[in-house]
Coordinates of C-alpha atoms in Angstrom, one line a residue:
X1 CA 0.0 0.0 0.0
X2 CA 1.5 3.3 -1.1
X3 CA 0.9 6.7 0.3
X4 CA 2.2 10.2 -0.2
X5 CA 3.2 13.3 1.6
X6 CA 3.4 16.0 -1.1
X7 CA 3.3 19.7 -0.7
X8 CA -0.3 20.5 0.1
X9 CA -0.4 24.2 -0.7
X10 CA -1.0 23.7 -4.5
X11 CA -4.6 24.1 -5.6
X12 CA -4.2 21.1 -8.0
X13 CA -3.5 18.8 -5.1
X14 CA -6.5 20.1 -3.2
X15 CA -8.6 19.5 -6.3
X16 CA -7.3 15.9 -6.4
X17 CA -8.1 15.4 -2.7
X18 CA -11.6 16.7 -3.3
X19 CA -12.2 14.3 -6.2
X20 CA -10.8 11.3 -4.5
X21 CA -12.7 12.1 -1.3
X22 CA -15.9 12.7 -3.2
X23 CA -15.6 9.4 -5.0
X24 CA -15.0 7.5 -1.7
X25 CA -18.0 9.2 0.0
X26 CA -20.2 8.6 -3.0
X27 CA -19.4 4.9 -3.0
X28 CA -19.9 4.6 0.7
X29 CA -23.3 6.3 0.6
X30 CA -24.6 4.6 -2.5
X31 CA -23.9 1.1 -1.1
X32 CA -26.8 -1.1 0.2
X33 CA -25.8 -1.5 3.8
X34 CA -26.0 -5.0 5.4
X35 CA -26.7 -4.3 9.1
X36 CA -26.3 -7.4 11.3
X37 CA -27.9 -7.5 14.7
X38 CA -26.0 -6.6 17.8
X39 CA -26.2 -10.2 18.8
X40 CA -24.2 -11.3 15.7
X41 CA -21.0 -11.6 17.8
X42 CA -18.9 -13.4 15.1
X43 CA -19.5 -10.6 12.6
X44 CA -18.6 -7.8 15.0
X45 CA -15.6 -9.7 16.3
X46 CA -14.4 -10.1 12.7
X47 CA -14.9 -6.5 11.9
X48 CA -12.9 -5.4 15.0
X49 CA -10.2 -8.0 14.4
X50 CA -9.6 -6.9 10.7
X51 CA -9.7 -3.2 11.7
X52 CA -7.0 -3.8 14.4
X53 CA -4.9 -5.8 11.9
X54 CA -5.2 -3.0 9.3
X55 CA -4.2 -0.4 11.8
X56 CA -1.2 -2.5 12.9
X57 CA -0.2 -3.1 9.3
X58 CA -0.5 0.6 8.3
X59 CA 1.3 1.8 11.4
X60 CA 4.6 0.3 10.3
X61 CA 5.5 2.0 7.0
X62 CA 8.6 2.0 4.9
X63 CA 10.0 5.0 2.9
X64 CA 10.3 4.7 -0.9
X65 CA 13.7 6.2 -1.6
X66 CA 13.3 6.4 -5.3
X67 CA 11.1 9.5 -4.9
X68 CA 12.4 10.8 -1.6
X69 CA 11.6 14.4 -2.8
X70 CA 7.9 13.6 -2.4
X71 CA 8.3 11.6 0.8
X72 CA 6.3 8.6 -0.3
X73 CA 5.9 5.6 2.0
X74 CA 4.5 2.1 1.7
X75 CA 3.0 -0.6 4.0
X76 CA 1.5 -4.0 3.8
X77 CA -2.0 -2.9 4.8
X78 CA -3.4 -3.8 1.3
X79 CA -3.3 -7.5 2.3
X80 CA -5.9 -7.3 5.1
X81 CA -7.9 -4.8 2.9
X82 CA -8.0 -7.4 0.1
X83 CA -9.0 -10.1 2.5
X84 CA -11.8 -8.0 3.9
X85 CA -13.3 -7.7 0.4
X86 CA -13.5 -11.5 0.3
X87 CA -15.2 -11.7 3.7
X88 CA -17.4 -8.6 4.3
X89 CA -20.4 -7.4 2.3
X90 CA -20.0 -3.8 0.9
X91 CA -19.5 -1.3 2.2
X92 CA -18.0 -2.7 5.4
X93 CA -14.5 -3.1 3.8
X94 CA -14.6 0.7 3.2
X95 CA -15.5 1.2 6.8
X96 CA -12.4 -0.9 7.8
X97 CA -10.3 1.2 5.4
X98 CA -11.7 4.5 6.8
X99 CA -11.1 3.6 10.5
X100 CA -7.7 2.1 9.7
X101 CA -6.5 5.2 7.8
X102 CA -7.7 7.8 10.3
X103 CA -6.4 5.9 13.4
X104 CA -3.1 4.8 11.9
X105 CA -2.3 8.1 10.1
X106 CA -3.6 10.7 12.5
X107 CA -3.3 9.1 16.0
X108 CA -0.4 6.7 15.6
X109 CA 1.8 8.3 13.0
X110 CA 0.8 11.9 13.7
X111 CA 0.2 13.1 10.2
X112 CA -1.6 16.3 9.3
X113 CA -5.4 16.0 8.7
X114 CA -5.0 16.9 5.0
X115 CA -2.4 14.2 4.4
X116 CA -4.3 11.6 6.5
X117 CA -7.5 12.5 4.6
X118 CA -5.9 12.0 1.2
X119 CA -4.4 8.6 2.1
X120 CA -7.6 7.5 3.9
X121 CA -9.8 8.6 0.9
X122 CA -7.7 6.7 -1.6
X123 CA -7.7 3.6 0.7
X124 CA -11.5 3.7 0.7
X125 CA -11.7 4.4 -3.0
X126 CA -9.6 1.3 -3.8
X127 CA -11.6 -0.9 -1.5
X128 CA -14.9 0.4 -2.7
X129 CA -14.1 0.1 -6.5
X130 CA -12.3 -3.2 -6.0
X131 CA -15.4 -4.6 -4.2
X132 CA -17.7 -3.5 -7.0
X133 CA -15.5 -5.1 -9.6
X134 CA -15.0 -8.3 -7.6
X135 CA -18.8 -8.7 -7.0
X136 CA -19.6 -7.8 -10.6
X137 CA -17.4 -10.7 -11.8
X138 CA -19.1 -13.2 -9.5
X139 CA -16.5 -13.2 -6.6
X140 CA -17.8 -15.0 -3.5
X141 CA -18.2 -12.9 -0.3
X142 CA -18.9 -14.4 3.1
X143 CA -17.7 -16.2 6.2
X144 CA -19.1 -19.6 5.2
X145 CA -16.2 -20.7 3.0
X146 CA -13.4 -19.4 0.8
X147 CA -14.3 -19.9 -2.9
X148 CA -11.9 -17.9 -4.9
X149 CA -12.8 -16.9 -8.5
X150 CA -9.3 -16.1 -9.7
X151 CA -10.5 -13.8 -12.5
X152 CA -12.5 -11.8 -10.0
X153 CA -9.6 -11.7 -7.5
X154 CA -7.1 -10.7 -10.2
X155 CA -9.4 -7.8 -11.2
X156 CA -9.6 -6.8 -7.5
X157 CA -5.8 -6.7 -7.3
X158 CA -5.6 -4.8 -10.6
X159 CA -8.0 -2.2 -9.2
X160 CA -5.7 -1.8 -6.2
X161 CA -2.6 -1.1 -8.2
X162 CA -4.4 1.3 -10.5
X163 CA -6.2 3.3 -7.8
X164 CA -3.6 3.2 -5.1
X165 CA -0.5 3.8 -7.1
X166 CA -2.2 5.9 -9.7
X167 CA -3.7 8.5 -7.2
X168 CA -0.4 8.7 -5.3
X169 CA 1.6 9.1 -8.6
X170 CA -0.8 11.8 -9.6
X171 CA -0.4 13.6 -6.3
X172 CA 3.4 13.4 -6.6
X173 CA 3.2 14.8 -10.2
X174 CA 1.0 17.6 -9.1
X175 CA 3.2 18.7 -6.3
X176 CA 6.7 18.1 -7.6
X177 CA 8.7 18.3 -10.9
X178 CA 8.3 14.5 -11.4
X179 CA 6.0 13.4 -14.2
X180 CA 3.2 11.0 -13.4
X181 CA 4.8 8.4 -15.6
X182 CA 8.1 8.6 -13.7
X183 CA 6.3 8.8 -10.3
X184 CA 4.3 5.6 -11.1
X185 CA 7.4 3.8 -12.4
X186 CA 9.3 4.7 -9.2
X187 CA 6.5 3.7 -6.9
X188 CA 6.2 0.3 -8.5
X189 CA 10.0 0.0 -8.9
X190 CA 11.5 -3.4 -8.1
X191 CA 8.7 -4.3 -5.7
X192 CA 6.1 -5.2 -8.4
X193 CA 6.8 -8.9 -8.1
X194 CA 6.7 -8.7 -4.3
X195 CA 3.3 -6.9 -4.5
X196 CA 1.8 -9.6 -6.8
X197 CA 3.0 -12.4 -4.6
X198 CA 2.0 -10.7 -1.4
X199 CA -1.5 -10.1 -2.8
X200 CA -2.2 -13.8 -2.8
X201 CA -1.7 -13.8 1.0
X202 CA -5.1 -12.1 1.2
X203 CA -6.7 -15.4 0.2
X204 CA -4.7 -17.2 2.8
X205 CA -5.7 -14.7 5.4
X206 CA -9.4 -15.1 4.6
X207 CA -9.0 -18.9 4.7
X208 CA -7.2 -18.9 8.1
X209 CA -9.8 -16.6 9.6
X210 CA -12.7 -18.7 8.5
X211 CA -11.0 -21.9 9.8
X212 CA -9.3 -20.7 12.9
X213 CA -10.7 -17.2 13.7
X214 CA -8.4 -15.1 15.9
X215 CA -5.7 -17.8 16.0
X216 CA -5.6 -17.7 12.2
X217 CA -5.1 -13.9 12.2
X218 CA -2.2 -14.4 14.7
X219 CA -0.6 -16.8 12.3
X220 CA -1.1 -14.5 9.4
X221 CA 0.4 -11.6 11.4
X222 CA 3.7 -13.4 11.4
X223 CA 3.5 -13.8 7.6
X224 CA 2.7 -10.1 7.2
X225 CA 5.8 -9.4 9.3
X226 CA 7.9 -11.5 7.0
X227 CA 6.4 -9.7 3.9
X228 CA 7.3 -6.4 5.5
X229 CA 10.8 -7.6 6.1
X230 CA 11.2 -8.5 2.4
X231 CA 10.1 -5.0 1.4
X232 CA 12.5 -3.6 4.0
X233 CA 15.5 -5.6 2.8
X234 CA 14.8 -4.6 -0.8
X235 CA 14.6 -0.9 0.1
X236 CA 17.7 -1.2 2.4
X237 CA 19.8 -2.6 -0.4
X238 CA 18.9 0.4 -2.6
X239 CA 19.7 2.8 0.2
X240 CA 23.0 1.2 1.2
X241 CA 24.3 1.1 -2.4
X242 CA 23.5 4.8 -2.9
X243 CA 25.0 5.8 0.5
X244 CA 28.2 3.9 -0.4
X245 CA 28.5 5.7 -3.7
X246 CA 28.0 9.0 -2.0
X247 CA 30.5 8.2 0.7
X248 CA 33.1 7.3 -1.9
X249 CA 32.5 10.6 -3.7
X250 CA 32.7 12.6 -0.5
X251 CA 36.0 11.0 0.4
X252 CA 37.4 12.0 -3.0
X253 CA 36.1 15.6 -2.7
X254 CA 37.6 16.0 0.7
X255 CA 40.9 16.6 -1.0
X256 CA 39.6 19.9 -2.3
X257 CA 37.4 22.0 -0.1
X258 CA 36.3 24.1 -3.1
X259 CA 34.6 21.1 -4.7
X260 CA 32.9 19.8 -1.5
X261 CA 29.4 18.6 -2.5
X262 CA 30.1 19.2 -6.1
X263 CA 29.2 15.8 -7.4
X264 CA 26.0 15.5 -5.4
X265 CA 24.9 18.9 -6.8
X266 CA 25.8 17.9 -10.3
X267 CA 23.9 14.7 -9.9
X268 CA 20.7 16.6 -8.8
X269 CA 21.1 19.1 -11.7
X270 CA 21.6 16.3 -14.2
X271 CA 18.6 14.4 -12.8
X272 CA 16.4 17.5 -13.2
X273 CA 17.6 18.2 -16.7
X274 CA 17.1 14.6 -17.8
X275 CA 13.6 14.6 -16.3
X276 CA 12.6 17.8 -18.0
X277 CA 14.0 16.3 -21.3
X278 CA 11.5 13.5 -20.9
X279 CA 13.9 10.6 -20.7
X280 CA 12.6 7.3 -19.4
X281 CA 12.9 6.7 -15.7
X282 CA 15.7 4.2 -15.8
X283 CA 17.7 6.5 -18.2
X284 CA 17.1 9.4 -15.7
X285 CA 18.6 7.3 -12.9
X286 CA 21.6 6.3 -15.0
X287 CA 22.3 9.9 -15.9
X288 CA 22.1 10.9 -12.2
X289 CA 24.4 8.0 -11.3
X290 CA 26.9 8.9 -13.9
X291 CA 26.9 12.5 -12.8
X292 CA 27.5 11.4 -9.2
X293 CA 30.5 9.4 -10.3
X294 CA 31.9 11.6 -13.1
X295 CA 35.0 12.7 -11.1
X296 CA 35.5 9.4 -9.1
X297 CA 38.7 8.7 -11.0
X298 CA 40.4 11.5 -9.2
X299 CA 40.9 9.1 -6.3
X300 CA 44.1 8.1 -8.1
X301 CA 47.1 9.6 -6.4
X302 CA 48.3 11.1 -9.7
X303 CA 45.6 13.8 -9.4
X304 CA 46.3 14.7 -5.7
X305 CA 49.0 17.4 -6.3
X306 CA 46.8 18.9 -9.0
X307 CA 43.7 19.1 -6.8
X308 CA 45.7 20.8 -4.0
X309 CA 47.4 23.3 -6.4
X310 CA 46.1 26.9 -5.7
X311 CA 47.2 28.4 -9.0
X312 CA 46.5 27.5 -12.6
X313 CA 47.7 24.2 -14.1
X314 CA 50.6 24.0 -16.5
X315 CA 49.9 22.5 -20.0
X316 CA 51.4 19.2 -18.8
X317 CA 49.3 19.2 -15.7
X318 CA 46.2 20.0 -17.8
X319 CA 46.9 17.0 -20.0
X320 CA 47.2 14.8 -17.0
X321 CA 43.9 16.2 -15.6
X322 CA 42.2 15.4 -18.9
X323 CA 42.7 11.7 -18.2
X324 CA 40.2 11.8 -15.3
X325 CA 37.1 11.0 -17.4
X326 CA 38.7 7.7 -18.6
X327 CA 40.0 6.9 -15.1
X328 CA 36.5 7.6 -13.7
X329 CA 34.7 5.5 -16.3
X330 CA 37.1 2.6 -15.9
X331 CA 36.7 2.7 -12.1
X332 CA 32.9 2.9 -12.3
X333 CA 32.8 -0.1 -14.7
X334 CA 34.1 -2.4 -12.1
X335 CA 30.5 -2.5 -11.0
X336 CA 28.6 -4.6 -13.5
X337 CA 25.5 -2.5 -13.4
X338 CA 27.4 0.6 -14.5
X339 CA 28.9 -1.0 -17.6
X340 CA 27.3 0.4 -20.7
X341 CA 25.3 3.7 -20.5
X342 CA 26.8 4.9 -17.2
X343 CA 30.3 4.1 -18.3
X344 CA 29.9 6.0 -21.6
X345 CA 28.3 9.0 -19.9
X346 CA 31.2 9.3 -17.5
X347 CA 33.9 8.8 -20.1
X348 CA 32.4 11.4 -22.5
X349 CA 31.2 14.1 -20.1
X350 CA 34.0 16.4 -21.4
X351 CA 33.3 16.1 -25.1
X352 CA 32.5 19.4 -26.7
X353 CA 29.5 19.6 -29.0
X354 CA 31.7 20.8 -31.9
X355 CA 34.1 17.8 -31.5
X356 CA 37.0 19.6 -29.8
X357 CA 36.6 17.8 -26.5
X358 CA 38.2 14.8 -25.0
X359 CA 38.9 11.9 -24.7
X360 CA 37.3 10.6 -27.9
X361 CA 36.6 13.8 -29.9
X362 CA 33.0 12.9 -30.4
X363 CA 30.8 15.5 -32.1
X364 CA 27.1 16.6 -31.8
X365 CA 24.6 13.9 -31.3
X366 CA 27.3 11.4 -31.4
X367 CA 28.0 12.3 -27.8
X368 CA 25.7 10.3 -25.5
X369 CA 22.8 12.5 -24.3
X370 CA 23.7 11.7 -20.7
X371 CA 27.2 13.0 -21.2
X372 CA 25.9 16.2 -22.8
X373 CA 23.6 16.6 -19.8
X374 CA 26.5 16.1 -17.3
X375 CA 28.6 18.6 -19.2
X376 CA 25.9 21.3 -18.7
X377 CA 25.2 20.3 -15.1
X378 CA 28.9 20.2 -14.3
X379 CA 29.4 23.7 -15.8
X380 CA 26.4 25.2 -13.9
X381 CA 27.8 24.1 -10.6
X382 CA 31.3 25.2 -11.6
X383 CA 30.2 28.7 -12.4
X384 CA 27.8 29.2 -9.5
X385 CA 30.3 28.2 -6.8
X386 CA 33.5 29.8 -5.5
X387 CA 36.8 28.5 -6.8
X388 CA 40.4 29.4 -5.8
X389 CA 40.8 31.3 -9.1
X390 CA 37.5 33.2 -9.2
X391 CA 34.3 34.1 -7.4
X392 CA 30.9 32.5 -8.0
X393 CA 28.7 33.9 -10.7
X394 CA 24.9 34.4 -10.4
X395 CA 22.8 31.8 -12.3
X396 CA 21.7 34.4 -14.8
X397 CA 25.4 35.3 -15.6
X398 CA 26.2 31.6 -15.8
X399 CA 23.4 31.0 -18.3
X400 CA 24.6 34.0 -20.4
X401 CA 28.1 32.5 -20.5
X402 CA 26.8 29.1 -21.6
X403 CA 24.6 30.7 -24.3
X404 CA 27.7 32.2 -25.8
X405 CA 29.1 28.7 -26.4
X406 CA 26.0 26.8 -27.3
X407 CA 26.7 24.7 -30.3
X408 CA 30.5 24.8 -29.6
X409 CA 31.0 23.5 -26.1
X410 CA 27.4 22.7 -25.1
X411 CA 24.4 21.1 -26.8
X412 CA 22.2 24.2 -27.8
X413 CA 19.0 22.3 -27.1
X414 CA 20.1 21.6 -23.5
X415 CA 21.3 25.2 -23.0
X416 CA 17.8 26.4 -24.1
X417 CA 16.1 23.9 -21.8
X418 CA 18.2 24.9 -18.8
X419 CA 17.7 28.6 -19.5
X420 CA 13.9 28.1 -19.2
X421 CA 14.1 25.5 -16.4
X422 CA 12.2 26.4 -13.2
X423 CA 13.6 23.3 -11.4
X424 CA 17.2 24.4 -11.9
X425 CA 16.4 27.7 -10.4
X426 CA 14.7 26.1 -7.4
X427 CA 17.7 23.7 -6.9
X428 CA 20.1 26.6 -6.9
X429 CA 18.0 28.8 -4.6
X430 CA 18.3 32.6 -4.3
X431 CA 21.3 33.9 -6.2
X432 CA 22.7 36.6 -3.9
X433 CA 26.4 36.3 -4.9
X434 CA 27.7 39.6 -6.1
X435 CA 29.5 39.5 -9.4
X436 CA 32.9 41.0 -8.7
X437 CA 35.0 41.8 -11.7
X438 CA 38.3 39.9 -11.8
X439 CA 41.7 41.0 -13.0
X440 CA 42.4 39.8 -16.5
X441 CA 45.0 37.4 -15.2
X442 CA 42.4 35.7 -13.0
X443 CA 39.5 35.5 -15.5
X444 CA 38.7 32.0 -16.8
X445 CA 37.8 31.9 -20.5
X446 CA 34.2 30.9 -20.9
X447 CA 35.2 28.1 -23.2
X448 CA 37.0 26.3 -20.4
X449 CA 34.2 26.3 -17.8
X450 CA 34.2 23.0 -16.0
X451 CA 32.8 21.5 -12.9
X452 CA 36.1 20.0 -11.7
X453 CA 39.1 21.8 -10.2
X454 CA 40.7 23.3 -13.3
X455 CA 39.8 20.1 -15.1
X456 CA 39.3 21.0 -18.7

């Protein structure tokens, strides 16, 4: 079960909340209520038991690191929700979802009322629509037995994925710079197989409850804990791998205080540019990874004296520094996943659009698009941060300098995109750095702008 914590001050999100909430309330009110008598203890015990299980499942959530900017989380609460559709006549599954959402989100996890309302409303919408589809396809509902029509159950699960992940992806798209396609892809991510397998546990949960009542729920609670642990391990591997890469980059940049944080910033700029260019999600991630590792080859001791040097490099030292893209690419390719696109983007991120760059002298669109993006992102950070040989420029001045060399050093299409990019301006924040004229001896020719310490 996926949920979101976007920025709620945008009218577009408020409109989405109103639509989802209205849909949920409409389904709830339009249902024909089955009202058992107070003496029907088994029904009320089951209702309370599934509500408690839902609250427990939704109270322990996991972050989704692939879209951390939107602070999206997930839980295994969809399993008891799916099982409730198999056992309870409509709209009681929606009541379970409503109580679960409000208690878990507001009381236990302390979320704002707006955020809790959105998540609760989309829980109810999924359960309500799923129940309608399941019943329309002849799915059996009741406590007498478990008779699963797999077509009806498959349709129920499909409705879950579409409504839950779709509404959250739309919320992310409306409140961030991430497209709905990218948001949905990142939410599904590598957990799609886990989701499909875990959904079948709803059938097991319904069966165990019918056969063993509360004891069956207790057994299933252990299985839910195991499923949550699988999700946690999967997310933890992603997080640890990313943190190790960032740690390695920070260790390299520690040699030069002027480039501290440089690669992380370049990675964010490159991700933003690739996203605005409309590249597929996996390609966006590869570009961001290549940007993060574009200077990793400087860990070699050969570059240490050059990184510490306060003045300009000699021609011989510049030639040595120009070897760092190849060193970086070769080092990154020791990881099998980075061979191919990531390797090429790192190797060619200093290729000039007119073919005068290095190391391979590629020209125009023969340069990988990721490498062209990194060149632009690298240069933006280089010009908007202080270096030993010059002061930082404002973003506007940096864009003007890049425009002068569009078609020569930079891809003109990317320069135009960045010039109009609101996300780049947001990433850079307020540009309050005064533009102090430098002596002629200290000015860096615009053609040689680069993100690394005197690296081009």
